[in-house]
Amino acid sequence: MRLKLGVPSKGRLMEKTFDWFGARGLELRRTGSDREYAGAVGGIEGVDLVLLSAGEIPRELDAGRIHLGVTGTDLVRERIPDWARRVEEISRMGFGQADLIIAVPKCWIDVDTLEDLDAAAAAFRREHGHRLRIATKYHRLVREFLREAGVADYRLVDSQGATEGTVKNLTAEAVADITSTGDTLRANHLKIISDGIIHRSQATLFRSKSASWGDQERAAMTAVERKISA
Amino acid sequence: MQPTKDQVRAEAARLQALFLETGAKAVDPNILQPANILLDLYGEDIRARAYVTGDPLKGEQMLRPDFTVPVVQMHVANGDGAARYTYAGEVFRRQEVPELGRTNEYFQVGLELFDSEDAAEAEAEVFDRFSSALAPLGLRAAMGDIGLLIAAVAGLKTTEARKNALMRHLWRPRRFRALLDRYSGRTPPPPSRRALLKRLEREMPQNMVQAVGPHIGLRSEAEIEQRLETLRIEAAAPPLSAAQVTLIDDMLDIRETPANALERLRDIAVDMPALDPALDRLERRLDAMRARGVALDQVEFEASYGRTTMEYYDGFVFGFYAGGRPHLPPVASGGRYDALTRVLGQGREIPAVGGMIRPGLALELAGKGAA
């Protein structure tokens, strides 16, 4: 069987991925028309390119339908239970950097640390009769982080987009979201909790441990590793 | 050797028959429970442990992760006065990482006593019933008492705000420890806090809040100013004495036979007399257990028992374990949960003590499973 390499199918993430492999002598390219999601890998034998939505790559790695995949470490940790047993990090690629952080309104001058957030949540719950709401799409990562930190009296509310706007819209009191420059947070009058950095993510090449690894796939993998470590 | 489901069901019925003989009423709460009640009680953590599903009319529902909450609700809604209930059925536990020796669907058999006249006697009886039912398995028994820690915190010579904060984190040992370290001055406040306190010395909180830009969100300016005031009072309060923190540490370290533990706790109470009423309760409980013939020397008393796993259990706590197999969950566990009835009882607190057995695990240990 041929080795399947899953990469993001569009946008800057795709371009940067193509550049990263290109610089290492692996020529990734799309084939067919602009709109057709088909691709090929040059400079190496036995490797197929699979173009996927970036968010689906963790699932495909976990299911073993692709052998290698490029995606953010944040998505792997969020979407693959017990991820370290399921996939292996081959190489951090140095782009797509983004931090998963907890942010609160800038006007909360009394809140700078998780300890403050916890105390504010307790008082908020007494005052309003419901838990302090944190809007996010990273439920698992945020929940585990706050449990470790011993923060109580909060509740996660799901937000799949425009998360920074939820506080102003009164659907959440705080947010846990990805940021790279912090511009969107500032524009929405939010600030990052100083010890509230949950995870620093970047685009990473992962190997699936559950994909079938026969002689051919292993040979192709050795060839890929030789290229990317050269 | 995994017992079959039929064998587990039969074992559950056998154990429940023992509880029925004590005059307990059999109850059968629904498998689907409204999610909001469990979420309100346990917060987000319950989502990691329980299956959530949706109903178009009733909203989010959970597959019951245990029986205690629905049994308390039932008693609050219908019951009055003393009552005892028993249940047997499956509970459902989600796992985000595989947990050795635990399945995501298993049977529980339980006994719960409400509003008993004599608290010590009720606690002794529950322990004794479980101990007798499980006697053939030769399990290791452990007990503790969260009421001791509650009494110790209540007796600290410090502000009410600090005591409330510590009480809130009784069941989160790490945050509890961080708070003790902060209040005793062992951990200094972070630089941001010190800078804020300095500004509070010369600026009006109201001006400080307004100077920072537009106010957004549900948490009002008044709430922010209120917390600034709380911080100011906290900073002015004298540190918690190191001696008191040491007493709490010494207390939480105790792992002894119940008789020895009581003796050591009495020693600690010389310097922390607030413990006395809780120790009197412990002594009466131990007497009641002895009177029922419980072999107390075979039981280990751990002062920190149940602190990480038994939120809302606020007094006597106990568990039975397979000695040589520490990775297995307890075969049985339980305790007093007045705090839970206080939250669910709409302001009314009903004394409640009970516990549950895992019949599947009991069978497995007895070696009676299908080959």
mmCIF file of C-alpha atoms in Angstrom, chain A residues 28 32 49 54 124-125 136 154 200 203 205 224-225 230:
data_model
loop_
_atom_site.group_PDB
_atom_site.id
_atom_site.type_symbol
_atom_site.label_atom_id
_atom_site.label_comp_id
_atom_site.label_asym_id
_atom_site.label_seq_id
_atom_site.Cartn_x
_atom_site.Cartn_y
_atom_site.Cartn_z
ATOM 1 C CA LEU A 28 3.476 18.732 -3.229
ATOM 2 C CA GLY A 32 -6.639 18.761 -12.122
ATOM 3 C CA LEU A 49 -1.344 13.351 -1.320
ATOM 4 C CA ALA A 54 -7.567 21.086 8.327
ATOM 5 C CA PHE A 124 -20.433 36.105 40.021
ATOM 6 C CA ARG A 125 -22.355 32.907 40.702
ATOM 7 C CA THR A 136 -15.076 28.304 23.444
ATOM 8 C CA TYR A 154 -17.628 28.328 35.561
ATOM 9 C CA ARG A 200 0.863 27.074 22.257
ATOM 10 C CA ALA A 203 1.398 23.353 12.379
ATOM 11 C CA LEU A 205 3.527 16.812 10.918
ATOM 12 C CA VAL A 224 10.125 10.891 3.890
ATOM 13 C CA GLU A 225 12.053 11.065 7.158
ATOM 14 C CA ALA A 230 18.244 16.388 5.673
#
